[in-house]
Coordinates of C-alpha atoms in Angstrom, one line a residue:
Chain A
X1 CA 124.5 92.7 161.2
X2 CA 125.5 94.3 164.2
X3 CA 122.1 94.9 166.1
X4 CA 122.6 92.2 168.4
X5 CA 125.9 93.8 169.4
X6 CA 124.1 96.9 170.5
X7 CA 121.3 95.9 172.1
X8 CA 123.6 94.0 174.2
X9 CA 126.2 96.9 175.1
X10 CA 122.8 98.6 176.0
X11 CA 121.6 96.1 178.2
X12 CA 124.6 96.3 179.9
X13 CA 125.5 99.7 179.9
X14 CA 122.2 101.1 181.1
X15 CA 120.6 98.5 182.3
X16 CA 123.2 96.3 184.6
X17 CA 125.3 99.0 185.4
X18 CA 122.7 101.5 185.7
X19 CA 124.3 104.4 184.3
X20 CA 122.3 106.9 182.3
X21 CA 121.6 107.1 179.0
X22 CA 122.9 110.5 178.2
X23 CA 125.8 110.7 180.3
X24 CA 129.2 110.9 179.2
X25 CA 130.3 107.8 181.0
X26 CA 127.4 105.8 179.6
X27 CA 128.2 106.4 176.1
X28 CA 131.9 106.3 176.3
X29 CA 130.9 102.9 178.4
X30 CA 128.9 101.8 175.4
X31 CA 130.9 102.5 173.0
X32 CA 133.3 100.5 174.3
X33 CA 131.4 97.3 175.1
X34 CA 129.8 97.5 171.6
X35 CA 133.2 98.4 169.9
X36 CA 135.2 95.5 170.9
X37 CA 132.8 92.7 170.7
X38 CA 132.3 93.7 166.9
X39 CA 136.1 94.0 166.2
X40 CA 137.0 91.0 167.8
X41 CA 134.6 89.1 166.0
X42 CA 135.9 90.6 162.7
X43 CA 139.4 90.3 163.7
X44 CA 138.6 86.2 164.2
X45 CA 136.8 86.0 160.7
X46 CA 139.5 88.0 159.0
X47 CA 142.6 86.5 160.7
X48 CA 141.2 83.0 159.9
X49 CA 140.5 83.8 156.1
X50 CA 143.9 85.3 155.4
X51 CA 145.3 82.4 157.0
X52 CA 143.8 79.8 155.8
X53 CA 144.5 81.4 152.2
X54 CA 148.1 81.7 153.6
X55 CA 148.3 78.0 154.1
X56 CA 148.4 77.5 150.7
X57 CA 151.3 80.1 149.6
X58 CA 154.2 78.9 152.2
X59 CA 157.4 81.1 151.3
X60 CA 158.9 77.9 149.1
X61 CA 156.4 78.1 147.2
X62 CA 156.5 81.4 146.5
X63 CA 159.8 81.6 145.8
X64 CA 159.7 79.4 143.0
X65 CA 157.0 81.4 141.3
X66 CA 159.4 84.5 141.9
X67 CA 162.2 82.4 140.7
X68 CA 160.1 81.2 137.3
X69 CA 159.4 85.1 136.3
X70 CA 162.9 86.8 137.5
X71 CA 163.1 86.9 133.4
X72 CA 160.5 89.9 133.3
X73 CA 161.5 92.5 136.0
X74 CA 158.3 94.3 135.8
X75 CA 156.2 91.4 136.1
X76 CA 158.1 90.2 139.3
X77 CA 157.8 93.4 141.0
X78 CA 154.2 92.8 141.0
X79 CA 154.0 89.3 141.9
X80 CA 156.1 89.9 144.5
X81 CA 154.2 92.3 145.7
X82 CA 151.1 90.5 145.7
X83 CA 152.3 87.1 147.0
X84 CA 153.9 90.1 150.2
X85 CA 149.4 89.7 150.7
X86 CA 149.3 85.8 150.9
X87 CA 152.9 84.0 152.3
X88 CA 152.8 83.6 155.9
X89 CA 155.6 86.4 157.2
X90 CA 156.9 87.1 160.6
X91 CA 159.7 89.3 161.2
X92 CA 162.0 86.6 162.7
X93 CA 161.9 84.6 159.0
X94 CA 162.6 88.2 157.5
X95 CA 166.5 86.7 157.0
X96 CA 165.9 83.1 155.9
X97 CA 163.4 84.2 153.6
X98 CA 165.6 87.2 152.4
X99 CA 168.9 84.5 151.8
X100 CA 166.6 81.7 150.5
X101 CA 165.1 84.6 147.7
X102 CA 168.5 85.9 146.7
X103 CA 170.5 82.6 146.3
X104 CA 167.1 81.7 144.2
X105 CA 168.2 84.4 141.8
X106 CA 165.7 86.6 142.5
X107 CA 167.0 90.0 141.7
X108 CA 167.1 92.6 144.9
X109 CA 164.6 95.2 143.9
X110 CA 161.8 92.3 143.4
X111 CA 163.1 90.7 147.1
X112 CA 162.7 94.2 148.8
X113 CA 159.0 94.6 146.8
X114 CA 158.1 91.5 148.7
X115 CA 159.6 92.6 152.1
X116 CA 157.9 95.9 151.9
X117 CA 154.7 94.3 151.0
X118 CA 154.7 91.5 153.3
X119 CA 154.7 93.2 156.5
X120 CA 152.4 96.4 155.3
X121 CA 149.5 94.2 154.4
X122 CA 149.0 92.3 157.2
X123 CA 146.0 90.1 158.9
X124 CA 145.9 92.0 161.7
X125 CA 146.0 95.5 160.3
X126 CA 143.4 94.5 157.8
X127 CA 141.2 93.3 160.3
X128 CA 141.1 96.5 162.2
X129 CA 140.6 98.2 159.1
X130 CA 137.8 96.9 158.4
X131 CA 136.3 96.9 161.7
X132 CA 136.7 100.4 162.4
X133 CA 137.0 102.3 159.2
X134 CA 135.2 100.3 156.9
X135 CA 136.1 97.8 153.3
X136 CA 137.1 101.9 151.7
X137 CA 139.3 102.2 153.8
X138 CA 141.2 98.8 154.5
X139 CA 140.9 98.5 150.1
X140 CA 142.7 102.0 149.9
X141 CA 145.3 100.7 152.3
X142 CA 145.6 97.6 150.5
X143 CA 146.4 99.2 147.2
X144 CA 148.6 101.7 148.8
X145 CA 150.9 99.4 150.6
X146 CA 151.3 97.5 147.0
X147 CA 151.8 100.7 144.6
X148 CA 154.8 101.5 147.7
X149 CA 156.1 98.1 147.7
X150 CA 156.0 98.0 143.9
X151 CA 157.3 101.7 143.1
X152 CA 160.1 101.3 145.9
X153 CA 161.0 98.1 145.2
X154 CA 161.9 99.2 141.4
X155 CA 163.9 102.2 142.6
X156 CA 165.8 100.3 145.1
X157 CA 166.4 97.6 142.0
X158 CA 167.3 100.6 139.9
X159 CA 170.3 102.1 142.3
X160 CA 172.4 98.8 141.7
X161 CA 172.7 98.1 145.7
X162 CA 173.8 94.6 145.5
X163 CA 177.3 95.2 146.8
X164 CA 175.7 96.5 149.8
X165 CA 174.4 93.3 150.5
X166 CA 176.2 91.7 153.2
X167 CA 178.8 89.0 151.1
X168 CA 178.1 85.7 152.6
X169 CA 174.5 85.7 151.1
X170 CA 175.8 85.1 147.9
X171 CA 178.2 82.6 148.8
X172 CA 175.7 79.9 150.6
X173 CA 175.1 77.3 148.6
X174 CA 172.0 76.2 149.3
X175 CA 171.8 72.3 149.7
X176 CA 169.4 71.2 146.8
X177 CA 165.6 71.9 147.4
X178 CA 164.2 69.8 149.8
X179 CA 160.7 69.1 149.5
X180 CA 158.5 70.5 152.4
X181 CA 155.2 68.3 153.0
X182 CA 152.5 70.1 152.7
X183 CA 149.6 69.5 155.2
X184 CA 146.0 67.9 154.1
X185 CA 143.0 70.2 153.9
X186 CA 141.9 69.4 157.1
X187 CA 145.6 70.4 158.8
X188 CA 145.3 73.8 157.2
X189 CA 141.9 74.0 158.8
X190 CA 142.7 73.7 161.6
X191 CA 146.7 74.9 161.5
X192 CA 144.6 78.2 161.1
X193 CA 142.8 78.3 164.0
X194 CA 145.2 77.1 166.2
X195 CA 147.6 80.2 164.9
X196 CA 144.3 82.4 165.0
X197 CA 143.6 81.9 168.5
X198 CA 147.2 82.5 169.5
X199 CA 147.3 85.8 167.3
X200 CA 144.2 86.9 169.2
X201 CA 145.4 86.1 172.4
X202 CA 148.8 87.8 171.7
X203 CA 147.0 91.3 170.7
X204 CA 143.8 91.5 172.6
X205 CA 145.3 93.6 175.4
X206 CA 146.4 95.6 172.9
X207 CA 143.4 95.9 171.1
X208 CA 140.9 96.7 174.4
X209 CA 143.3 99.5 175.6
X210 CA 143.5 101.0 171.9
X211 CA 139.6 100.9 171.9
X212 CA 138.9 102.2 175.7
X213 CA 141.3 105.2 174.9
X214 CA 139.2 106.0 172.0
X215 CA 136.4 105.4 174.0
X216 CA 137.5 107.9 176.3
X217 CA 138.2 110.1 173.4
X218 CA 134.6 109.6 172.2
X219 CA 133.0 110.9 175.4
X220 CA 134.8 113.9 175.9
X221 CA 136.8 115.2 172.9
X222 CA 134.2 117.0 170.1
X223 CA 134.5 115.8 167.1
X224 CA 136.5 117.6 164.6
X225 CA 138.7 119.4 167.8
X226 CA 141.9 118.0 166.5
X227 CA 141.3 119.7 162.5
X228 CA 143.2 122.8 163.6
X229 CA 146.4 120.9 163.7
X230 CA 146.4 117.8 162.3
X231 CA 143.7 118.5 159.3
X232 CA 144.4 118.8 155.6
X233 CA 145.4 122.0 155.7
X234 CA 148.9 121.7 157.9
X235 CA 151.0 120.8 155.7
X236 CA 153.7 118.8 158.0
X237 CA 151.1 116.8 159.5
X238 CA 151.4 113.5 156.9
X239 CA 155.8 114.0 157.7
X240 CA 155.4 114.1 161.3
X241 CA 152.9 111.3 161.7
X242 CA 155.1 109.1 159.6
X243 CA 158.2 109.8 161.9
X244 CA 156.3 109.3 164.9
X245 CA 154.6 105.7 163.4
X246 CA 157.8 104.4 162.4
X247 CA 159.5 103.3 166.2
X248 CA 156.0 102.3 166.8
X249 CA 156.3 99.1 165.8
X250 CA 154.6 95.7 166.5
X251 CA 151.7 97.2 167.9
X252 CA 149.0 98.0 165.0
X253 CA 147.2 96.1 167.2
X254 CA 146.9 98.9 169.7
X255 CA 147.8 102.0 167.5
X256 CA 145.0 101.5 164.6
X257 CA 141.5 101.5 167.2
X258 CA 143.3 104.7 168.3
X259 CA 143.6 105.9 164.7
X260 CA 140.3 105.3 164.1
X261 CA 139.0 107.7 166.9
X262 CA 141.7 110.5 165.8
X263 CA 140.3 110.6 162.6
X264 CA 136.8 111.2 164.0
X265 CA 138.4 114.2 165.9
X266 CA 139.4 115.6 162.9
X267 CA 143.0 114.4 161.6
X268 CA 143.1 113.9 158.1
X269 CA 142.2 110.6 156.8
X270 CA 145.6 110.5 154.5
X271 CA 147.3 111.5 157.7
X272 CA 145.9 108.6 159.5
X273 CA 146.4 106.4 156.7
X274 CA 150.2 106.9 156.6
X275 CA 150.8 106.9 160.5
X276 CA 149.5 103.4 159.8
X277 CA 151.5 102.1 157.6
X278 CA 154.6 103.3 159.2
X279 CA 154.0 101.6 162.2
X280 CA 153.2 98.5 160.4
X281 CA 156.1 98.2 157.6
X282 CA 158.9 99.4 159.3
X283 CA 159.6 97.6 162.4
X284 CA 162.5 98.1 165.0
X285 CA 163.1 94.1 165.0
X286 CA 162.7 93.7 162.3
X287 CA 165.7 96.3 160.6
X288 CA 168.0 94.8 163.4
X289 CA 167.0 91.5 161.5
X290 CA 168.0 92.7 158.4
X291 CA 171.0 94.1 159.4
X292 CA 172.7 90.9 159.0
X293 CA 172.0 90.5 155.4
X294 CA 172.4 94.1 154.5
X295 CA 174.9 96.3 155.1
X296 CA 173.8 99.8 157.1
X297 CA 174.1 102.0 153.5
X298 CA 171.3 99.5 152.2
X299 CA 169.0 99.1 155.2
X300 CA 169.3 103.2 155.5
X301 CA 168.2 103.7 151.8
X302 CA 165.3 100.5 152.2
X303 CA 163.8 102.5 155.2
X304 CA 164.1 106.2 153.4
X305 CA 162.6 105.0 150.1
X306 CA 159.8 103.2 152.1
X307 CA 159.2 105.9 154.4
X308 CA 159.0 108.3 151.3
X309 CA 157.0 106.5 149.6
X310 CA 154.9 106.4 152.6
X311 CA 154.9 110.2 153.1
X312 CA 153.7 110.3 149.3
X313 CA 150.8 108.4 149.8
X314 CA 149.9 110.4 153.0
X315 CA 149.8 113.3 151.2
X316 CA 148.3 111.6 147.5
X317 CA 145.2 110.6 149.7
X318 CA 144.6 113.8 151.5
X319 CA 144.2 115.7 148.3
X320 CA 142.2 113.2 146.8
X321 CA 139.4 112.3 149.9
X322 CA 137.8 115.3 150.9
Chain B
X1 CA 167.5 59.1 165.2
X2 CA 168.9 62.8 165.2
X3 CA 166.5 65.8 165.1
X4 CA 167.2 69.1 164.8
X5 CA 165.1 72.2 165.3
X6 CA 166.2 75.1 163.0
X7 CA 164.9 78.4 164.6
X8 CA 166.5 81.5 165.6
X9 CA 165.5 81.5 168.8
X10 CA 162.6 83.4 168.9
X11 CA 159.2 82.2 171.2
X12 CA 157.4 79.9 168.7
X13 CA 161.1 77.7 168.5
X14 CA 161.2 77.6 172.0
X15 CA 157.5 76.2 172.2
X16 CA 158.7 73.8 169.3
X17 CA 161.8 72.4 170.9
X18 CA 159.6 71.5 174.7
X19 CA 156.9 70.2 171.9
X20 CA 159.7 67.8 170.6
X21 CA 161.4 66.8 174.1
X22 CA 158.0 65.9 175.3
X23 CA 156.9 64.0 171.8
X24 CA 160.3 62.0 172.5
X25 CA 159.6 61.4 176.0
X26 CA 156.4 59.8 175.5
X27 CA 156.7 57.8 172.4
X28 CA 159.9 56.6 174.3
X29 CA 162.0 56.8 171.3
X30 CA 166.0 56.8 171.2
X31 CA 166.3 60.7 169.8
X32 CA 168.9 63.1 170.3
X33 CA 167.9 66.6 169.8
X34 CA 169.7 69.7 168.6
X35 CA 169.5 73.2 168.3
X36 CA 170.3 75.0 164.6
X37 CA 170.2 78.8 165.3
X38 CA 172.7 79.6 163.1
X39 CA 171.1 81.7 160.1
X40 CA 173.4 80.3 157.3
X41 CA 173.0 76.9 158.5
X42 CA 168.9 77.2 158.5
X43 CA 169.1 78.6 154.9
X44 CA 171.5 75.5 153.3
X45 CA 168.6 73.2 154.6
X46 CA 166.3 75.1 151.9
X47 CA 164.0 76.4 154.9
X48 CA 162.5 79.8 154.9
X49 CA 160.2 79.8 157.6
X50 CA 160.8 79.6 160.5
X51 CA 160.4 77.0 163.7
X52 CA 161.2 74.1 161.5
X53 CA 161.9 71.0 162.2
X54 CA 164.1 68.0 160.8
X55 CA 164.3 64.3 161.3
X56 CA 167.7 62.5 160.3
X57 CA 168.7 65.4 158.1
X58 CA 165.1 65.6 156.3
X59 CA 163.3 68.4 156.7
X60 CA 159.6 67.6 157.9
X61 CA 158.1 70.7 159.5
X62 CA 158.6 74.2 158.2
X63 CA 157.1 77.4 160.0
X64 CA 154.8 76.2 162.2
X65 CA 154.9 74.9 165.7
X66 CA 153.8 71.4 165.7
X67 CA 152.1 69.8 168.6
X68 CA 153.3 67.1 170.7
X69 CA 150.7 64.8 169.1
X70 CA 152.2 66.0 165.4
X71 CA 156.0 65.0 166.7
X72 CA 154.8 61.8 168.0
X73 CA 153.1 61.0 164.6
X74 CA 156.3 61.8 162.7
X75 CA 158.6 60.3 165.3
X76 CA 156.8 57.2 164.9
X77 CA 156.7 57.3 160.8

C-alpha cells in the first residue's frame, strides 16, 4: 500500500537531492520523507473516521444512555468507558460535561471511567499508533486505556469520594433538557472534515519534528543501544517513564513518532506503551479544569489511581510481549 | 433577538463569537450578543460541549464552531 510512498522518498532523496544511497544522511533523509507522508495520510483517514463516528454520540446523548443504566453499576462502568472511545471530548468541556453527568445521577465512579477513558483513547493518539507501531499495537492500547478507565473508575466509585466533590455541582438545577438539533448526514460529513483539517493543522508541527528527531535517531543511534537502561530488565523503567509522560501533556502529537523510534533502540514496548498513555490521559489543563468541580483530596487520588493503574499496565505488557 | 455564546473562553469560542458578529453584520439583523463564560450558567442551559450557541434563550448549536454562513441560516430561521 505504501510502495508509492517510497519510491517517491527515493526519488527525492537520491535522486533530486543527490545524496547517496548508503549514507547516513540519505537514509535518515528518507526515512523522513517516506515517514511522514504515510502518517499523515493515516492520521487524515483515522481522524476523519473517528469523527465522523463521533458525530453521532454528542455528550447529551451519551449521557442519557449513562443515565438509563446508572441502575447496574457494573454495566455503566463499561459503557462509560466505551462511549470515553466515541463522544467528542476536549479538555475545555471536561467541567460541563463532568456537572451535566453528576446532576444526571450518574454515580462518580462511572463519571470518572468516562473521563479517564475519554482523553486516553483519542483520534490522534490512535492514528499515530497505527501509523507507526502497527493495528497490535494501537488494539493493545485501546484495550488498555479501557481495562484502566474501567478498573479505576470502580475503585474511585468504591472509596465513597462524593463529599470531595466541590458542593455547588450538586446544587445546579439544571433547566429541563433542551433538545440539541442534530445535523443532517451531509453536516456531519462535512462537520468532520472541517474539524479534521483544523486538528491536522493544529499538530502537524508537532508531528514532523517528532518524526525528524526519530529520523535523526534512525541514522545514527544502533538499534537496540537504549536496552541497557530502558529494557525489560530495569525494573524502574515503566515508573519513571510514567512520571516523566504525565507533565507532557497535549502533545501525543509530537511525543508518540518519538516513541516509536525509542522502542526501535531498544526500550521496552510496555515501557513505551505506558509513557504514552500518561501523556495522553492526564493533562496539566486539564486537572486545573477539574479543580473547580473537585476538591484537591479527589483530583489527587483521580491522578494516583490513574497513574497506577497506568504503571500496572506498563509493567502487565512487558512481561507478557517478549 | 438576544444570542448568547456559552463558552469558557477557550480558542474555538472566540472563533465562534467573530463567526456570530459577522453572521449579524451581514444578514443586517437587530441582534445583541452576549458572552456566558460562567461554568454553572453553561451547565443550567443543559449544554455539555462546548462553543455553543443560543438564540432567544434556545439552545441551537452545541460543540462546534459554526460558520458564518451556518449563523446566517439560523439567524434568518
Amino acid at each position: 500500500m505504501f510502495t508509492p510512498i517510497q519510491i517517491f522518498a527515493d526519488w527525492l532523496v537520491y535522486n533530486i537531492f543527490g545524496i547517496a544511497q548508503d549514507s547516513k544522511l540519505g537514509s535518515a533523509l528518507n526515512f523522513f520523507v517516506f515517514d511522514s507522508i504515510k502518517i499523515f495520510i493515516l492520521l487524515l483517514i483515522i481522524i476523519y473516521a473517528i469523527t465522523f463516528l463521533r458525530s453521532f454520540f454528542p455528550p447529551e446523548k451519551t449521557r442519557k444512555i449513562l443515565a438509563k443504566n446508572k441502575g447496574n453499576i457494573f454495566i455503566g462502568h463499561i459503557l462509560a468507558a466505551l462511549l470515553g472511545i466515541v463522544t467528542p471530548f476536549c479538555s475545555c468541556s471536561a467541567v460541563p460535561l463532568f456537572i451535566g453527568f453528576v446532576e444526571a445521577g450518574i454515580p462518580l465512579g462511572v463519571t470518572f471511567s468516562y473521563l479517564i477513558a475519554a482523553p486516553m483513547v483519542n483520534e490522534v493518539a490512535l492514528g499515530l499508533l497505527y501509523g507507526l507501531f502497527g493495528w497490535k499495537i494501537a488494539l493493545i492500547y485501546i484495550a488498555s486505556g479501557e481495562m484502566i478507565a474501567i478498573v479505576g473508575g470502580i475503585i474511585l466509585g468504591k472509596m465513597k469520594l462524593e463529599k470531595y466533590v466541590e458542593g455547588y455541582v450538586y446544587k445546579m438545577n439544571v433547566k429541563a433538557d433542551q433538545d440539541i438539533p442534530d445535523p443532517s448526514m451531509k453536516e456531519k460529513l462535512l462537520d468532520s472534515w472541517v474539524f479534521t483539517w483544523d486538528l491536522i493543522k493544529k499538530i502537524w508541527i508537532y508531528v514532523i519534528i517528532g518524526i525528524a528527531i526519530g529520523g535523526v535517531m534512525h541514522g545514527w543511534i544502533p538499534a537496540g543501544a537504549l536496552a541497557e537502561y530502558a529494557g525489560k530488565d530495569n525494573p524502574f523503567a515503566v515508573l519513571i517513564a510514567v512520571l516523566i509522560g504525565i507533565p507532557l501533556y497535549s502533545n501525543a502529537a509530537g511525543v508518540i513518532p518519538l516513541v516509536s523510534e525509542l522502542t526501535r533502540a531498544g526500550v521496552a514496548t510496555g515501557t513505551a506503551l505506558s509513557f504514552m498513555m500518561a501523556v495522553t490521559a492526564l493533562s496539566l489543563p486539564e486537572m486545573i479544569l477539574l479543580r473547580r468541580v473537585l476538591k484537591p483530596k479527589l483530583l489527587a487520588i483521580f491522578i494516583t489511581i490513574v497513574g497506577l493503574g497506568i504503571v500496572f499496565t506498563g509493567y502487565l505488557f512487558n512481561f507478557i510481549i517478549a | 433577538m438576544i444570542i448568547k455564546i456559552l463558552g469558557t473562553g477557550c480558542k474555538r469560542c472566540k472563533a465562534l463569537e467573530q463567526n456570530v458578529r459577522e453572521a449579524i453584520s451581514s444578514a443586517q439583523v437587530n441582534a445583541t450578543v452576549e458572552k456566558v463564560e460562567d461554568i454553572p450558567s453553561i451547565v443550567r442551559y443543559g449544554v455539555m460541549s462546548t462553543p455553543a450557541l443560543t438564540i432567544d434563550e434556545k439552545v441551537v448549536s452545541a460543540g462546534k464552531v459554526l460558520s458564518v454562513d451556518e449563523v446566517v441560516g439560523l439567524l434568518k430561521k
